[in-house]
Amino acid sequence: QVQLQQWGAGLLKPSETLSLTCVVSGGSFSDYYWSWIRQPPGKGLEWIGEIDHSGSTYYKPSLKSRVTISADTSKNQFSLKLSSVTAADMAVYYCARASGEVNTGWHDAFDIWGRGTMVTVSS
Amino acid sequence: SFELTQAPSVSVSPGQSASITCSGDKLGERYTYWYQQKPGQSPVLIIFQDNKRPSGIPERFSGSNSGNTATLTISGTQTMDEADYHCQAWDITTTTAVFGGGTKLTVL
């Protein structure tokens, strides 16, 4: 049974860099896409970006200048860094797996989700 | 940019059918996905590729997608179905995932 376990700092000051990591257990890393998705309190889901096993990344355009997603395939884990955080970045951050066909670039559903990490930004 | 729109809330009586819609430009030309999220929990995939149910999802959940609108239908709605429902599609031109704003389903 595939599981995603995520961790990282939950309290940041404005202008600091958010850093989260998600480890994949019980399944293949190379056959899927690995995303970060966030949800501000009381609001909807917002996709941040993704990485695949080859290191190819895609980011939401409005966040691209501040986001870096990387992966360590030897450890079956991937990470998110979001720089210069503000109060607008306060949210629950989820890691998630998207199925699809990595060789063709076709994406399917987010079928496995981590439990989420609440990130608070406060001075 | 490609956007998805959902009504903020929908109410239904127990045992009745609930319809939750998701609209976007030519949405019927791409697959739509639906996720159920209960308070304090992570989203759960309930419909993929417009109308398919993952293993373990009850048959009362069904989906359709045509034109500019995708619809999630819950037949014989139960109180346990009270949750937020999020639609999602992929913007193929930019390889980005797009979510609707979510619909809160109240069963009363």
mmCIF file of C-alpha atoms in Angstrom:
data_model
loop_
_atom_site.group_PDB
_atom_site.id
_atom_site.type_symbol
_atom_site.label_atom_id
_atom_site.label_comp_id
_atom_site.label_asym_id
_atom_site.label_seq_id
_atom_site.Cartn_x
_atom_site.Cartn_y
_atom_site.Cartn_z
ATOM 1 C CA GLN A 1 0.000 0.000 0.000
ATOM 2 C CA VAL A 2 1.517 3.256 -1.140
ATOM 3 C CA GLN A 3 1.827 5.946 1.499
ATOM 4 C CA LEU A 4 3.140 9.497 1.464
ATOM 5 C CA GLN A 5 4.681 10.818 4.639
ATOM 6 C CA GLN A 6 5.508 14.492 4.749
ATOM 7 C CA TRP A 7 7.332 16.733 7.160
ATOM 8 C CA GLY A 8 8.763 20.215 7.480
ATOM 9 C CA ALA A 9 8.696 23.424 9.475
ATOM 10 C CA GLY A 10 5.192 24.596 10.339
ATOM 11 C CA LEU A 11 5.946 28.126 11.572
ATOM 12 C CA LEU A 12 7.794 30.667 9.475
ATOM 13 C CA LYS A 13 8.459 34.391 9.603
ATOM 14 C CA PRO A 14 7.715 36.609 6.618
ATOM 15 C CA SER A 15 10.462 36.480 3.968
ATOM 16 C CA GLU A 16 11.701 33.068 5.113
ATOM 17 C CA THR A 17 11.792 29.981 2.907
ATOM 18 C CA LEU A 18 9.245 27.215 3.339
ATOM 19 C CA SER A 19 10.766 23.746 3.121
ATOM 20 C CA LEU A 20 8.805 20.486 3.069
ATOM 21 C CA THR A 21 9.728 16.916 2.191
ATOM 22 C CA CYS A 22 7.569 13.939 1.245
ATOM 23 C CA VAL A 23 8.749 10.325 1.214
ATOM 24 C CA VAL A 24 7.079 7.617 -0.846
ATOM 25 C CA SER A 25 6.768 4.177 0.688
ATOM 26 C CA GLY A 26 5.325 0.953 -0.656
ATOM 27 C CA GLY A 27 5.436 1.794 -4.334
ATOM 28 C CA SER A 28 7.351 2.905 -7.385
ATOM 29 C CA PHE A 29 8.742 6.427 -7.641
ATOM 30 C CA SER A 30 9.528 6.311 -11.326
ATOM 31 C CA ASP A 31 6.094 5.589 -12.785
ATOM 32 C CA TYR A 32 4.269 8.635 -11.433
ATOM 33 C CA TYR A 33 4.226 12.387 -11.064
ATOM 34 C CA TRP A 34 4.790 13.933 -7.649
ATOM 35 C CA SER A 35 3.019 17.164 -6.771
ATOM 36 C CA TRP A 36 2.654 19.735 -4.047
ATOM 37 C CA ILE A 37 -0.829 21.163 -3.492
ATOM 38 C CA ARG A 38 -1.895 23.696 -0.884
ATOM 39 C CA GLN A 39 -5.137 24.798 0.714
ATOM 40 C CA PRO A 40 -5.480 28.103 2.592
ATOM 41 C CA PRO A 41 -7.820 27.934 5.588
ATOM 42 C CA GLY A 42 -11.422 27.755 4.423
ATOM 43 C CA LYS A 43 -10.479 27.859 0.746
ATOM 44 C CA GLY A 44 -10.021 25.530 -2.196
ATOM 45 C CA LEU A 45 -7.074 23.498 -3.413
ATOM 46 C CA GLU A 46 -4.229 25.127 -5.319
ATOM 47 C CA TRP A 47 -1.691 23.123 -7.305
ATOM 48 C CA ILE A 48 1.860 24.374 -6.798
ATOM 49 C CA GLY A 49 3.921 22.143 -9.046
ATOM 50 C CA GLU A 50 5.270 18.690 -9.768
ATOM 51 C CA ILE A 51 8.326 16.615 -10.513
ATOM 52 C CA ASP A 52 8.857 13.248 -12.141
ATOM 53 C CA HIS A 53 11.615 10.691 -11.668
ATOM 54 C CA SER A 54 13.760 12.236 -14.397
ATOM 55 C CA GLY A 55 13.731 15.559 -12.592
ATOM 56 C CA SER A 56 11.378 17.293 -15.011
ATOM 57 C CA THR A 57 9.364 19.955 -13.222
ATOM 58 C CA TYR A 58 6.273 22.038 -13.913
ATOM 59 C CA TYR A 59 5.104 24.910 -11.752
ATOM 60 C CA LYS A 60 2.012 27.050 -11.435
ATOM 61 C CA PRO A 61 2.983 30.177 -13.394
ATOM 62 C CA SER A 62 2.034 32.618 -10.639
ATOM 63 C CA LEU A 63 4.328 30.830 -8.157
ATOM 64 C CA LYS A 64 7.121 29.827 -10.495
ATOM 65 C CA SER A 65 9.537 32.573 -9.471
ATOM 66 C CA ARG A 66 9.492 31.418 -5.823
ATOM 67 C CA VAL A 67 9.114 27.633 -6.102
ATOM 68 C CA THR A 68 11.640 24.851 -6.396
ATOM 69 C CA ILE A 69 10.642 21.188 -6.379
ATOM 70 C CA SER A 70 13.410 18.616 -6.273
ATOM 71 C CA ALA A 71 13.662 14.867 -5.840
ATOM 72 C CA ASP A 72 16.063 12.344 -4.402
ATOM 73 C CA THR A 73 15.147 9.143 -6.205
ATOM 74 C CA SER A 74 17.585 7.090 -4.134
ATOM 75 C CA LYS A 75 15.468 7.904 -1.088
ATOM 76 C CA ASN A 76 12.093 7.920 -2.884
ATOM 77 C CA GLN A 77 11.424 11.435 -1.708
ATOM 78 C CA PHE A 78 10.706 14.850 -3.133
ATOM 79 C CA SER A 79 10.820 18.308 -1.645
ATOM 80 C CA LEU A 80 9.276 21.743 -1.917
ATOM 81 C CA LYS A 81 10.941 25.067 -1.325
ATOM 82 C CA LEU A 82 8.938 28.282 -1.465
ATOM 83 C CA SER A 83 10.930 31.434 -0.924
ATOM 84 C CA SER A 84 9.968 34.829 0.484
ATOM 85 C CA VAL A 85 6.801 33.622 2.187
ATOM 86 C CA THR A 86 4.076 36.021 3.263
ATOM 87 C CA ALA A 87 0.781 35.635 5.070
ATOM 88 C CA ALA A 88 -0.768 34.733 1.723
ATOM 89 C CA ASP A 89 1.250 31.511 1.770
ATOM 90 C CA MET A 90 -0.384 30.273 4.960
ATOM 91 C CA ALA A 91 -2.052 27.001 4.132
ATOM 92 C CA VAL A 92 -2.131 23.258 4.585
ATOM 93 C CA TYR A 93 0.417 21.861 2.167
ATOM 94 C CA TYR A 94 -0.167 18.399 0.721
ATOM 95 C CA CYS A 95 2.113 16.147 -1.256
ATOM 96 C CA ALA A 96 0.271 13.969 -3.756
ATOM 97 C CA ARG A 97 0.849 11.362 -6.424
ATOM 98 C CA ALA A 98 -0.584 11.749 -9.899
ATOM 99 C CA SER A 99 -0.901 8.694 -12.077
ATOM 100 C CA GLY A 100 -0.473 8.840 -15.833
ATOM 101 C CA GLU A 101 2.171 7.928 -18.383
ATOM 102 C CA VAL A 102 5.471 9.616 -17.628
ATOM 103 C CA ASN A 103 6.960 8.625 -20.981
ATOM 104 C CA THR A 104 4.260 10.472 -22.910
ATOM 105 C CA GLY A 105 3.553 13.278 -20.486
ATOM 106 C CA TRP A 106 -0.057 12.262 -20.023
ATOM 107 C CA HIS A 107 -1.411 13.033 -16.536
ATOM 108 C CA ASP A 108 -4.263 11.374 -14.703
ATOM 109 C CA ALA A 109 -5.762 11.615 -11.206
ATOM 110 C CA PHE A 110 -4.208 12.539 -7.876
ATOM 111 C CA ASP A 111 -4.809 9.141 -6.347
ATOM 112 C CA ILE A 112 -2.623 9.224 -3.234
ATOM 113 C CA TRP A 113 -2.309 12.166 -0.833
ATOM 114 C CA GLY A 114 -0.170 12.900 2.172
ATOM 115 C CA ARG A 115 -1.773 13.952 5.445
ATOM 116 C CA GLY A 116 -0.904 17.599 5.020
ATOM 117 C CA THR A 117 1.262 20.076 6.906
ATOM 118 C CA MET A 118 -0.148 23.322 8.233
ATOM 119 C CA VAL A 119 2.238 26.184 7.534
ATOM 120 C CA THR A 120 1.759 29.399 9.477
ATOM 121 C CA VAL A 121 3.522 32.640 8.591
ATOM 122 C CA SER A 122 3.779 35.095 11.447
ATOM 123 C CA SER A 123 6.290 37.631 12.682
ATOM 124 C CA SER B 1 -5.616 30.816 -18.386
ATOM 125 C CA PHE B 2 -7.800 27.777 -17.887
ATOM 126 C CA GLU B 3 -10.128 28.055 -14.889
ATOM 127 C CA LEU B 4 -12.761 25.881 -13.232
ATOM 128 C CA THR B 5 -15.811 27.288 -11.471
ATOM 129 C CA GLN B 6 -17.931 25.610 -8.798
ATOM 130 C CA ALA B 7 -20.845 26.843 -6.737
ATOM 131 C CA PRO B 8 -19.731 27.455 -3.131
ATOM 132 C CA SER B 9 -22.477 25.367 -1.597
ATOM 133 C CA VAL B 10 -25.209 22.847 -2.353
ATOM 134 C CA SER B 11 -27.842 21.460 -0.001
ATOM 135 C CA VAL B 12 -29.726 18.182 -0.284
ATOM 136 C CA SER B 13 -32.099 16.155 1.831
ATOM 137 C CA PRO B 14 -31.065 12.663 2.908
ATOM 138 C CA GLY B 15 -32.057 10.079 0.334
ATOM 139 C CA GLN B 16 -32.322 12.605 -2.472
ATOM 140 C CA SER B 17 -29.903 13.103 -5.357
ATOM 141 C CA ALA B 18 -27.298 15.847 -5.254
ATOM 142 C CA SER B 19 -25.691 17.390 -8.309
ATOM 143 C CA ILE B 20 -22.473 19.375 -8.081
ATOM 144 C CA THR B 21 -21.281 21.104 -11.214
ATOM 145 C CA CYS B 22 -17.912 22.293 -12.445
ATOM 146 C CA SER B 23 -17.625 24.587 -15.411
ATOM 147 C CA GLY B 24 -14.748 25.564 -17.643
ATOM 148 C CA ASP B 25 -14.074 26.439 -21.250
ATOM 149 C CA LYS B 26 -14.508 23.289 -23.379
ATOM 150 C CA LEU B 27 -14.199 21.184 -20.220
ATOM 151 C CA GLY B 28 -15.852 18.275 -22.011
ATOM 152 C CA GLU B 29 -12.772 17.961 -24.200
ATOM 153 C CA ARG B 30 -10.582 16.965 -21.263
ATOM 154 C CA TYR B 31 -10.954 14.575 -18.361
ATOM 155 C CA THR B 32 -12.420 15.846 -15.099
ATOM 156 C CA TYR B 33 -11.616 14.430 -11.677
ATOM 157 C CA TRP B 34 -13.545 14.749 -8.411
ATOM 158 C CA TYR B 35 -12.227 14.669 -4.859
ATOM 159 C CA GLN B 36 -14.138 14.443 -1.594
ATOM 160 C CA GLN B 37 -12.694 16.182 1.448
ATOM 161 C CA LYS B 38 -14.104 15.928 4.953
ATOM 162 C CA PRO B 39 -13.087 18.387 7.701
ATOM 163 C CA GLY B 40 -9.519 17.939 8.845
ATOM 164 C CA GLN B 41 -8.820 15.225 6.287
ATOM 165 C CA SER B 42 -6.905 14.980 3.026
ATOM 166 C CA PRO B 43 -8.845 14.897 -0.248
ATOM 167 C CA VAL B 44 -9.905 11.497 -1.555
ATOM 168 C CA LEU B 45 -10.323 10.683 -5.252
ATOM 169 C CA ILE B 46 -13.906 9.603 -5.943
ATOM 170 C CA ILE B 47 -14.235 10.015 -9.716
ATOM 171 C CA PHE B 48 -11.503 9.867 -12.370
ATOM 172 C CA GLN B 49 -11.601 10.265 -16.134
ATOM 173 C CA ASP B 50 -15.049 11.897 -15.955
ATOM 174 C CA ASN B 51 -17.068 8.895 -14.811
ATOM 175 C CA LYS B 52 -14.930 6.106 -13.354
ATOM 176 C CA ARG B 53 -14.930 5.155 -9.689
ATOM 177 C CA PRO B 54 -11.817 3.964 -7.866
ATOM 178 C CA SER B 55 -12.077 0.737 -5.946
ATOM 179 C CA GLY B 56 -13.993 1.206 -2.720
ATOM 180 C CA ILE B 57 -16.012 4.241 -3.818
ATOM 181 C CA PRO B 58 -19.770 3.579 -3.518
ATOM 182 C CA GLU B 59 -21.862 3.254 -6.657
ATOM 183 C CA ARG B 60 -24.021 6.193 -5.611
ATOM 184 C CA PHE B 61 -21.219 8.481 -6.824
ATOM 185 C CA SER B 62 -21.241 9.075 -10.580
ATOM 186 C CA GLY B 63 -19.851 11.630 -12.989
ATOM 187 C CA SER B 64 -20.463 13.070 -16.420
ATOM 188 C CA ASN B 65 -18.752 15.662 -18.579
ATOM 189 C CA SER B 66 -19.969 17.399 -21.722
ATOM 190 C CA GLY B 67 -19.633 20.790 -23.323
ATOM 191 C CA ASN B 68 -18.438 23.238 -20.690
ATOM 192 C CA THR B 69 -19.758 21.409 -17.627
ATOM 193 C CA ALA B 70 -18.813 18.365 -15.606
ATOM 194 C CA THR B 71 -21.278 17.050 -13.059
ATOM 195 C CA LEU B 72 -20.832 14.924 -9.967
ATOM 196 C CA THR B 73 -24.064 13.187 -8.965
ATOM 197 C CA ILE B 74 -24.654 11.540 -5.630
ATOM 198 C CA SER B 75 -27.714 9.293 -5.689
ATOM 199 C CA GLY B 76 -29.478 8.525 -2.448
ATOM 200 C CA THR B 77 -27.303 11.003 -0.562
ATOM 201 C CA GLN B 78 -26.341 9.966 2.948
ATOM 202 C CA THR B 79 -25.356 12.134 5.903
ATOM 203 C CA MET B 80 -21.830 10.711 5.613
ATOM 204 C CA ASP B 81 -21.579 12.366 2.189
ATOM 205 C CA GLU B 82 -21.533 15.814 3.770
ATOM 206 C CA ALA B 83 -18.149 17.182 2.686
ATOM 207 C CA ASP B 84 -16.354 19.534 0.345
ATOM 208 C CA TYR B 85 -16.118 18.382 -3.269
ATOM 209 C CA HIS B 86 -13.375 19.611 -5.565
ATOM 210 C CA CYS B 87 -13.205 19.214 -9.332
ATOM 211 C CA GLN B 88 -9.885 19.155 -11.175
ATOM 212 C CA ALA B 89 -8.606 18.995 -14.712
ATOM 213 C CA TRP B 90 -5.254 19.302 -16.446
ATOM 214 C CA ASP B 91 -4.346 22.259 -18.604
ATOM 215 C CA ILE B 92 -2.494 20.325 -21.250
ATOM 216 C CA THR B 93 -0.994 23.393 -22.914
ATOM 217 C CA THR B 94 0.907 24.351 -19.766
ATOM 218 C CA THR B 95 1.009 20.949 -18.006
ATOM 219 C CA THR B 96 -0.565 22.391 -14.914
ATOM 220 C CA ALA B 97 -3.325 21.046 -12.693
ATOM 221 C CA VAL B 98 -6.335 23.266 -12.159
ATOM 222 C CA PHE B 99 -8.838 22.921 -9.319
ATOM 223 C CA GLY B 100 -12.264 24.429 -8.930
ATOM 224 C CA GLY B 101 -12.959 26.443 -5.816
ATOM 225 C CA GLY B 102 -14.758 23.549 -4.141
ATOM 226 C CA THR B 103 -18.415 23.004 -3.246
ATOM 227 C CA LYS B 104 -19.591 22.392 0.286
ATOM 228 C CA LEU B 105 -22.349 19.788 0.298
ATOM 229 C CA THR B 106 -24.757 20.001 3.202
ATOM 230 C CA VAL B 107 -27.095 17.098 3.872
ATOM 231 C CA LEU B 108 -30.088 18.178 5.922
#
